[in-house]
mmCIF file of C-alpha atoms and ligand atoms in Angstrom:
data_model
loop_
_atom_site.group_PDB
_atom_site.id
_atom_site.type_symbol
_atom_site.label_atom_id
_atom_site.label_comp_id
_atom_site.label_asym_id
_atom_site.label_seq_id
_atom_site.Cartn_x
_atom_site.Cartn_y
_atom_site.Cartn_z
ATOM 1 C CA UNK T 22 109.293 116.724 91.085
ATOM 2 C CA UNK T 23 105.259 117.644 89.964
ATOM 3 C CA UNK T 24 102.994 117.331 92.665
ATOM 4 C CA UNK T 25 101.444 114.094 91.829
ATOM 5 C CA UNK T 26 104.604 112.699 92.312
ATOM 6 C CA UNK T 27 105.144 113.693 95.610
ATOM 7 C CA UNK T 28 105.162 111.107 98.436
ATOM 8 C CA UNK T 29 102.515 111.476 101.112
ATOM 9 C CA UNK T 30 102.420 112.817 103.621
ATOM 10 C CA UNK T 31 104.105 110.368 106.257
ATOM 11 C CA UNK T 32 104.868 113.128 109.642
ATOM 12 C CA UNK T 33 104.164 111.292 112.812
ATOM 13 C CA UNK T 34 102.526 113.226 115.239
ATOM 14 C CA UNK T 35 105.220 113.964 118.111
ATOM 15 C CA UNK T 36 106.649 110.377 116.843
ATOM 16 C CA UNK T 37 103.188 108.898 117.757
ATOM 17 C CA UNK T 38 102.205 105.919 115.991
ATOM 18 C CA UNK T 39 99.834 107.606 112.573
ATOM 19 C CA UNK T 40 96.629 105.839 114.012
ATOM 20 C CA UNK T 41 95.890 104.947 117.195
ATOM 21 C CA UNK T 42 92.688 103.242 118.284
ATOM 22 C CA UNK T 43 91.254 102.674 122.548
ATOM 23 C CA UNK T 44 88.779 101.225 123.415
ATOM 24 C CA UNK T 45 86.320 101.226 119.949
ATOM 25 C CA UNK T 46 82.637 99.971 121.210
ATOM 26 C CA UNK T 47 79.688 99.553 119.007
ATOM 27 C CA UNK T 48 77.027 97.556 118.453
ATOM 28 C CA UNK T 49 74.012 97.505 115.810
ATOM 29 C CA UNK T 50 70.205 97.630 117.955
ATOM 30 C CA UNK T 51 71.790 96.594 120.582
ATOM 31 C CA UNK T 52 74.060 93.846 119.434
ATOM 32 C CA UNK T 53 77.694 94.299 120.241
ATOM 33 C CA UNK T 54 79.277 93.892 117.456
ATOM 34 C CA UNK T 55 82.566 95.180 118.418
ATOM 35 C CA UNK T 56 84.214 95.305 122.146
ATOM 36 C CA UNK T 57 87.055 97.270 123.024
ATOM 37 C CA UNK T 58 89.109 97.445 120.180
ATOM 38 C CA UNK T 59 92.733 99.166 120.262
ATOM 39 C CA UNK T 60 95.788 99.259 117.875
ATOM 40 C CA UNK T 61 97.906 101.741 116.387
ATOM 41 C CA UNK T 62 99.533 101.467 112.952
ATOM 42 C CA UNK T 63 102.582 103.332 112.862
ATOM 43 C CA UNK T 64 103.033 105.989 110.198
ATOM 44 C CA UNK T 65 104.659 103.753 106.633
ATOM 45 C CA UNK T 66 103.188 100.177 107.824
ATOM 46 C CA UNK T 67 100.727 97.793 106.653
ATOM 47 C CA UNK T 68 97.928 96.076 108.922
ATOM 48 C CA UNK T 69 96.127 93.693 107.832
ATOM 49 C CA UNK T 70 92.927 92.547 110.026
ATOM 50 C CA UNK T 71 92.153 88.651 109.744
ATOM 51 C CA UNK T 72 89.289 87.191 111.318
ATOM 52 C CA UNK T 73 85.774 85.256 110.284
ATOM 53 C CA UNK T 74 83.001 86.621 107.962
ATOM 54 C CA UNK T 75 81.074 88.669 110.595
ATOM 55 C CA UNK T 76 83.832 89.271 113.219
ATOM 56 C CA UNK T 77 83.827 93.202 112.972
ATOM 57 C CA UNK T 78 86.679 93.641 110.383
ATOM 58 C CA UNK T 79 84.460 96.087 108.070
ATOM 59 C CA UNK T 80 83.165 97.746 111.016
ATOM 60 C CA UNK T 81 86.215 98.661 112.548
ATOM 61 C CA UNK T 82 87.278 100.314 108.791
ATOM 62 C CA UNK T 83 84.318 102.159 108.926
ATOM 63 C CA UNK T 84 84.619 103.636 112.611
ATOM 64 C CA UNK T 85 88.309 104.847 111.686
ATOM 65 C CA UNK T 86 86.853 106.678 108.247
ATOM 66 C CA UNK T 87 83.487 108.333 110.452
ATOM 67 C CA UNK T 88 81.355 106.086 107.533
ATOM 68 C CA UNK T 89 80.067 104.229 111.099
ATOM 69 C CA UNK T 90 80.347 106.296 114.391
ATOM 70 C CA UNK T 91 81.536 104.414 117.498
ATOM 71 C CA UNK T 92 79.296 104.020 120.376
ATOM 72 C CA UNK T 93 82.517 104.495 122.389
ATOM 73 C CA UNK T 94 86.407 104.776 122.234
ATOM 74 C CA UNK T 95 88.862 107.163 120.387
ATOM 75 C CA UNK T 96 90.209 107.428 117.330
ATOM 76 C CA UNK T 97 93.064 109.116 116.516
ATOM 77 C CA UNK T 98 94.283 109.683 112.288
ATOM 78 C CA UNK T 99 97.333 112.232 112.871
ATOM 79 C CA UNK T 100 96.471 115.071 113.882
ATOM 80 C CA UNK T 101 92.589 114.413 114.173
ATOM 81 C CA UNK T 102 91.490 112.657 117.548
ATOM 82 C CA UNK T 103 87.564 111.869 117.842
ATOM 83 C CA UNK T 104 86.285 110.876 121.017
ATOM 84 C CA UNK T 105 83.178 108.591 120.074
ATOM 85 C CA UNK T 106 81.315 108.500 123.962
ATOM 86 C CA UNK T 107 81.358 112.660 123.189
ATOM 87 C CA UNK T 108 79.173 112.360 120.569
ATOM 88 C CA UNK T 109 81.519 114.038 118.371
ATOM 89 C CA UNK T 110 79.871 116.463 115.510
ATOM 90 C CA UNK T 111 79.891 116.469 111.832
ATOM 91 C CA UNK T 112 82.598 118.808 111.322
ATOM 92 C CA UNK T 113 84.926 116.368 113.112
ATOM 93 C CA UNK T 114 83.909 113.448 111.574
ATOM 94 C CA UNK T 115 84.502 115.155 108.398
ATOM 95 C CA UNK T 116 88.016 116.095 109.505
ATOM 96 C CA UNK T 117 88.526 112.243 110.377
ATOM 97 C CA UNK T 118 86.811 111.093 107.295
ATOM 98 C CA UNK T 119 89.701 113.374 105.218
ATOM 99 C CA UNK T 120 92.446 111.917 106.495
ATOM 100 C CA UNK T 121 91.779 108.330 104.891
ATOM 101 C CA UNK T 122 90.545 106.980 101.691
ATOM 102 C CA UNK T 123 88.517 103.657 101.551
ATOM 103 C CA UNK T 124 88.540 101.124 99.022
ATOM 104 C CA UNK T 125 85.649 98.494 98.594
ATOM 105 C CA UNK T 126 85.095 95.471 97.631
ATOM 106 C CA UNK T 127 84.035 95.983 94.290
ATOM 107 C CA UNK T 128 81.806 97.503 91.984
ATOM 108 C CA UNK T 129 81.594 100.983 93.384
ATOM 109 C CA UNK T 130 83.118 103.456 90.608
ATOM 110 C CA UNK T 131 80.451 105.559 88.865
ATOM 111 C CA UNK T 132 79.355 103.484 86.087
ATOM 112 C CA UNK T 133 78.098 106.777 83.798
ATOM 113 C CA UNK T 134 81.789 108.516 84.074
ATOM 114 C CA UNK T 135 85.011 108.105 82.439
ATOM 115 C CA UNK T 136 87.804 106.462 84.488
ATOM 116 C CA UNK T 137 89.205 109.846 84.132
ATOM 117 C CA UNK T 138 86.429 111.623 85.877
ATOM 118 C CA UNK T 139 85.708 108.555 88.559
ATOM 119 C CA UNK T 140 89.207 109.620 89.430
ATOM 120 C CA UNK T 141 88.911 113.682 89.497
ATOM 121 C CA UNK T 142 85.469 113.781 91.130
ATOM 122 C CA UNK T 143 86.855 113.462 94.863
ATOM 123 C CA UNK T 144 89.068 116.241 94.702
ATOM 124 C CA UNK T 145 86.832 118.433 92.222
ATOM 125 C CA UNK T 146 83.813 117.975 94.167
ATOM 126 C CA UNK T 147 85.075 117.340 97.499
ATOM 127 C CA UNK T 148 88.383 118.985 97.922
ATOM 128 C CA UNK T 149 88.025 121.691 95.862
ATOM 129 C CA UNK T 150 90.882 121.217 93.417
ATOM 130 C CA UNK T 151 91.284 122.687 90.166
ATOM 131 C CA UNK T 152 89.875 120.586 87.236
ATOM 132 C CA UNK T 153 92.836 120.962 85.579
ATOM 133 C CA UNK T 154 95.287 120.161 88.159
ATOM 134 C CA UNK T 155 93.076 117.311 89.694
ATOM 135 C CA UNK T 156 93.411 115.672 86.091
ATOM 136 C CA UNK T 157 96.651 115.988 86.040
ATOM 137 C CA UNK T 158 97.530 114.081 88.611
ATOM 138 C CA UNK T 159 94.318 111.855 87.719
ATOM 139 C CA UNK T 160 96.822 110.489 84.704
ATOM 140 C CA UNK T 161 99.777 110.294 86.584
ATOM 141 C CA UNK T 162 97.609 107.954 88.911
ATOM 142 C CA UNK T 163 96.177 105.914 86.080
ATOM 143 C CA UNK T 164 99.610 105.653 84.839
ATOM 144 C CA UNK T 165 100.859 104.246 88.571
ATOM 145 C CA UNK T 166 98.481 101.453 88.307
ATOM 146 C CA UNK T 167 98.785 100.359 85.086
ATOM 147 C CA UNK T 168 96.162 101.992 83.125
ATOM 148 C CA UNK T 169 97.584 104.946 81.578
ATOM 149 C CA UNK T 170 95.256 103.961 78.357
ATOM 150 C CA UNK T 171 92.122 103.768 80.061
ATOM 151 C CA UNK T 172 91.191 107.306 81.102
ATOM 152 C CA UNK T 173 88.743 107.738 78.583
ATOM 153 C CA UNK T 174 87.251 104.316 79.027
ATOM 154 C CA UNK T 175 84.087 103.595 81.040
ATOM 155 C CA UNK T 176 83.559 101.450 83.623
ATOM 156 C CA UNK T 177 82.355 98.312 82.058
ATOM 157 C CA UNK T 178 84.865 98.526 79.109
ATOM 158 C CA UNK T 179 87.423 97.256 81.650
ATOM 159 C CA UNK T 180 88.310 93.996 84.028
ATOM 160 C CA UNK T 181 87.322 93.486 87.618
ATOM 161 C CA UNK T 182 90.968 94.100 88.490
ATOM 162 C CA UNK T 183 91.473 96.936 86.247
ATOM 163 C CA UNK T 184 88.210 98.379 87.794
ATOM 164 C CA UNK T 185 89.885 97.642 91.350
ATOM 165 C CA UNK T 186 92.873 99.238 90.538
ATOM 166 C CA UNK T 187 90.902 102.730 89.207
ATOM 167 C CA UNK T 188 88.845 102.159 92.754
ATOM 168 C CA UNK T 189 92.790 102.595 94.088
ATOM 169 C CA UNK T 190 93.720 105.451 91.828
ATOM 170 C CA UNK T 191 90.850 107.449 93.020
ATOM 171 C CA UNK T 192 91.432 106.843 96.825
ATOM 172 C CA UNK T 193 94.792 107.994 96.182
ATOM 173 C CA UNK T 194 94.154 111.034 94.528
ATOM 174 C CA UNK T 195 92.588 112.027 97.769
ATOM 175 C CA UNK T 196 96.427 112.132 99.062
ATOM 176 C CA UNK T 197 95.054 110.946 102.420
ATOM 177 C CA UNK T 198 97.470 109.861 105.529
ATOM 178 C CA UNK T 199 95.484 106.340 105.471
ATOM 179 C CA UNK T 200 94.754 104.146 103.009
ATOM 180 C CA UNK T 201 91.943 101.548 104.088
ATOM 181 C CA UNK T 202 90.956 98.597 101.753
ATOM 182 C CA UNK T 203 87.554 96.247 102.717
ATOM 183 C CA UNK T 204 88.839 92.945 100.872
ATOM 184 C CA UNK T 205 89.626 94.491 97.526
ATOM 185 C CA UNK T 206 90.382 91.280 95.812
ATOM 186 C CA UNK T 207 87.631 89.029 97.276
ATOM 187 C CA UNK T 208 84.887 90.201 94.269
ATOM 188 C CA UNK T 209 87.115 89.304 91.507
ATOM 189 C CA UNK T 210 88.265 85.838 89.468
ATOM 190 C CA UNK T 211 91.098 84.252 90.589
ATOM 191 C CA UNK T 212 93.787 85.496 87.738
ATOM 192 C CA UNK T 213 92.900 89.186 88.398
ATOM 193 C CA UNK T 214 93.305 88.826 91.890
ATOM 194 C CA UNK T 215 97.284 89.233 91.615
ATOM 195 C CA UNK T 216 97.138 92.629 89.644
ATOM 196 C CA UNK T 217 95.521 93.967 92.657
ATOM 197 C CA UNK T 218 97.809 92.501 95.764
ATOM 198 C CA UNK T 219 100.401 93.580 93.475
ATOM 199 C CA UNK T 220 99.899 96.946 92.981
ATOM 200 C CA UNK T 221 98.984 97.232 96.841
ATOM 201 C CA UNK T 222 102.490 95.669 97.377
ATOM 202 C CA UNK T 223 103.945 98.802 95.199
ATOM 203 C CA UNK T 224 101.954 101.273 97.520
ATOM 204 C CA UNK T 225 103.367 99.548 100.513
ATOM 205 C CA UNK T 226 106.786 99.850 99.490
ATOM 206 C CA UNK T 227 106.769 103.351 98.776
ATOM 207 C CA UNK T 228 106.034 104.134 102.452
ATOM 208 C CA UNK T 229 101.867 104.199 102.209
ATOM 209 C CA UNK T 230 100.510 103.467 105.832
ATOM 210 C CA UNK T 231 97.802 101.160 104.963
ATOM 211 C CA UNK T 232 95.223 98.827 106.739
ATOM 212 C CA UNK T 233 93.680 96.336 104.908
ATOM 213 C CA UNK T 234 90.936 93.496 105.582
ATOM 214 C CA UNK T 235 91.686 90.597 103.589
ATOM 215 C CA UNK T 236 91.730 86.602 103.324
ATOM 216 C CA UNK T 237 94.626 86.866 100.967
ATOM 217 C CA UNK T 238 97.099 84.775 103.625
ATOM 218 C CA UNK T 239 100.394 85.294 101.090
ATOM 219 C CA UNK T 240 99.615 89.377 100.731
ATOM 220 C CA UNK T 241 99.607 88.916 104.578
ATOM 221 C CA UNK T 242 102.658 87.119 105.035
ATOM 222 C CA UNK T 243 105.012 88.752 102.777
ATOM 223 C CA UNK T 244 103.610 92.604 102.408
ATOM 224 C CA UNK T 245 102.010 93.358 106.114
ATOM 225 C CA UNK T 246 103.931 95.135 109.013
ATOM 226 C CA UNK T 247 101.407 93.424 111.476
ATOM 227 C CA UNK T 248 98.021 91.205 111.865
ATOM 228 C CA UNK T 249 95.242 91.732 113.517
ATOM 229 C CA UNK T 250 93.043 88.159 114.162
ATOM 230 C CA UNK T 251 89.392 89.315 114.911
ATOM 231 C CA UNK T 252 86.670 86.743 116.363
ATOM 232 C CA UNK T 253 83.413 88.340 117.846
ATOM 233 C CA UNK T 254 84.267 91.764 117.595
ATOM 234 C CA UNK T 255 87.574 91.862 119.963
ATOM 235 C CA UNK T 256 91.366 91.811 118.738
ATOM 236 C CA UNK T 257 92.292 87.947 120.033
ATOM 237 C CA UNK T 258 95.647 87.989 118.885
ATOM 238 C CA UNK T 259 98.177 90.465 117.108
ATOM 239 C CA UNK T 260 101.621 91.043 116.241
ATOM 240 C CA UNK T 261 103.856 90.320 113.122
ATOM 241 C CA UNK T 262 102.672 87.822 110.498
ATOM 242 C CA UNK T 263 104.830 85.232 111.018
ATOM 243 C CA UNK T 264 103.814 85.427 114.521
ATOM 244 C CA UNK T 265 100.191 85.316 114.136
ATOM 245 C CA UNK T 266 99.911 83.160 110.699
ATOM 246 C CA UNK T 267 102.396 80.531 111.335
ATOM 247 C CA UNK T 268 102.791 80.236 115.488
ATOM 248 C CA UNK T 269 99.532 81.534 116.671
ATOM 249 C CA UNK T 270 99.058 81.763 120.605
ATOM 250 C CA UNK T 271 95.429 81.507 120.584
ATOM 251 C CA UNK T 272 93.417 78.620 119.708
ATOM 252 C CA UNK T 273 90.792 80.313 118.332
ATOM 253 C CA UNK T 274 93.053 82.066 115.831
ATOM 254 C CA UNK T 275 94.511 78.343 115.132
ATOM 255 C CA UNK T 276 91.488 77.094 114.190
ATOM 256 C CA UNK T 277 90.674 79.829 111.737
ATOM 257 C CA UNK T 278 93.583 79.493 110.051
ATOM 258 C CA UNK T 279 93.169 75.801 109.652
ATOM 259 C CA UNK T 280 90.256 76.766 107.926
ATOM 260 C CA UNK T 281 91.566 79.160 105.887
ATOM 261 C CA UNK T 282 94.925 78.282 105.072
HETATM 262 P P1 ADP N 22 83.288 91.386 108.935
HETATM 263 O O1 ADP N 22 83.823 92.532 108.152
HETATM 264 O O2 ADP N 22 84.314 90.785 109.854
HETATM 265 O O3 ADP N 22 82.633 90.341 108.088
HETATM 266 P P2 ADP N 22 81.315 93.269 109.832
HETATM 267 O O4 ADP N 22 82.045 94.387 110.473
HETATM 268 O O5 ADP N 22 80.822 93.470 108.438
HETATM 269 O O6 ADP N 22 82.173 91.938 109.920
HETATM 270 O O7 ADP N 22 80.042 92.895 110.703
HETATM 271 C C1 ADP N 22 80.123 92.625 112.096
HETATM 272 C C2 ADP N 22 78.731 92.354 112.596
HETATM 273 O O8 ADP N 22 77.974 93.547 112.551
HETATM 274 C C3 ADP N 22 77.968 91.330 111.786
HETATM 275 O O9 ADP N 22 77.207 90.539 112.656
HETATM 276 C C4 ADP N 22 77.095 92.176 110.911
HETATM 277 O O10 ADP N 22 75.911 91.496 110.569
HETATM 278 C C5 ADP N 22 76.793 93.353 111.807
HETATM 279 N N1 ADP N 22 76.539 94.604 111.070
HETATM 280 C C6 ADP N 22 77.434 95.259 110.304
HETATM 281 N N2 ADP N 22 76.883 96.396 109.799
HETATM 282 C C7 ADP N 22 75.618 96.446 110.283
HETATM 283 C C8 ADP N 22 74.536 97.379 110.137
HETATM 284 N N3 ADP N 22 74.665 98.500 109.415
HETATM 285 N N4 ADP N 22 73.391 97.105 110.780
HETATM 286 C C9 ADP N 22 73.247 95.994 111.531
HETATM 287 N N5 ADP N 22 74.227 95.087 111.716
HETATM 288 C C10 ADP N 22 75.397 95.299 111.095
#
């Protein structure tokens, strides 16, 4: 089997759960913005966090890839535990920042490269890896998602979803433990949201321990391990998605789903 191929990396630590969150505080000048947040996601599972525009869904993304530092609370990725109330340094952010790969909402690959090289530059740049090799698997990625053609294409030469789906070819040639995606379908027309949700579907069947903020309800019903309902920056309600999306305990997550479903 070539490397590219090779599934992820997937050890628990001493059969702990992959990520494990206590107690995440922060707020922005002095607005709380999020209160005590735990969960885990066990190594191989899918999360996906619900919740109102401005409930703390991003935020909590971005405190478990150091792009936002808590203002309190641990987060553990693996092996890599950062204790936000320590004040933790940039050389253990940067550890917790390597163990996960983030995709966003849209619109964020380097418009002046290839797809090839929007794929490569992480590991070339950032990791280190030989050009040669990082390309290598760059293809085999490409290939993965559907877009073995398009390595030599730019960035505007292709759809919203095809641009999504590079965006997931280059977190993944990262190879980190977590994959993290900030509504990944909610920038794009309707018909190219399924060629997105379905090629996150793929990932979550080979084993990929993913957590993903999203409205999509169905990608939540049928794909994710467990939900997470946010509302004002605390966890109201989780557990599996049929418990949460169709017999929630909490009327607060009730009425968002009214809203939304
Ligand atoms: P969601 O992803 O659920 O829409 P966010 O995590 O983006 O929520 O935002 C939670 C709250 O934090 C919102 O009130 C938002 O305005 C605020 N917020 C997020 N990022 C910043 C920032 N960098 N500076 C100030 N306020 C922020």
């Amino acid at each position: 089997m070539s490397e590219q191929q090779d599934p992820p990396r997937t050890e628990d630590v001493d059969g702990q759960p992959l990520v494990e969150v206590v107690g995440l505080a922060k707020a922005f000048g002095g607005v709380e913005v999020l209160r005590d947040v735990e969960f885990t996601v066990p190594t191989g599972s899918v999360t996906v966090l619900i919740g109102p525009s401005g409930s703390g869904k991003t935020t909590v993304l971005r405190c478990l890839n150091a792009l936002e530092t808590g203002d309190a609370g641990t987060v553990r990725i693996g092996d890599v535990s950062v204790d936000y109330a320590q004040h933790p340094g940039k050389r253990v952010l940067g550890r917790l920042r390597g163990q996960s790969a983030m995709v966003f909402q849209a619109h964020n690959l380097f418009p002046h490269l290839t797809v090839l090289r929007n794929v490569t530059e992480g590991p070339v740049v950032v990791q280190g890896k030989p050009r040669e090799e990082a390309e290598a698997q760059a293809r085999a990625l490409l290939e993965s998602v559907g877009l073995g053609g398009k390595a030599d294409q730019h960035p505007y030469q292709l759809s919203g979803g095809q641009q999504q789906r590079v965006g997931i070819a280059r977190a993944l040639a990262l190879q980190p433990e977590l994959l993290l995606f900030d509504e990944p379908t909610s920038a794009l027309d309707p018909e190219l949201v399924g060629e997105v949700l379905a090629v996150m579907k793929d990932l979550a069947v080979q084993g990929r321990t993913m957590v993903v903020v999203t409205h999509e309800m169905r990608f939540a019903q049928s794909v994710s391990d467990q939900v997470l309902f946010m509302d004002g920056g605390v966890v109201v309600e989780r557990g599996e998605p049929a418990a949460v999306l169709t017999d929630p305990r909490e009327a607060r997550t009730r009425t968002f789903l009214q809203r939304v479903l």
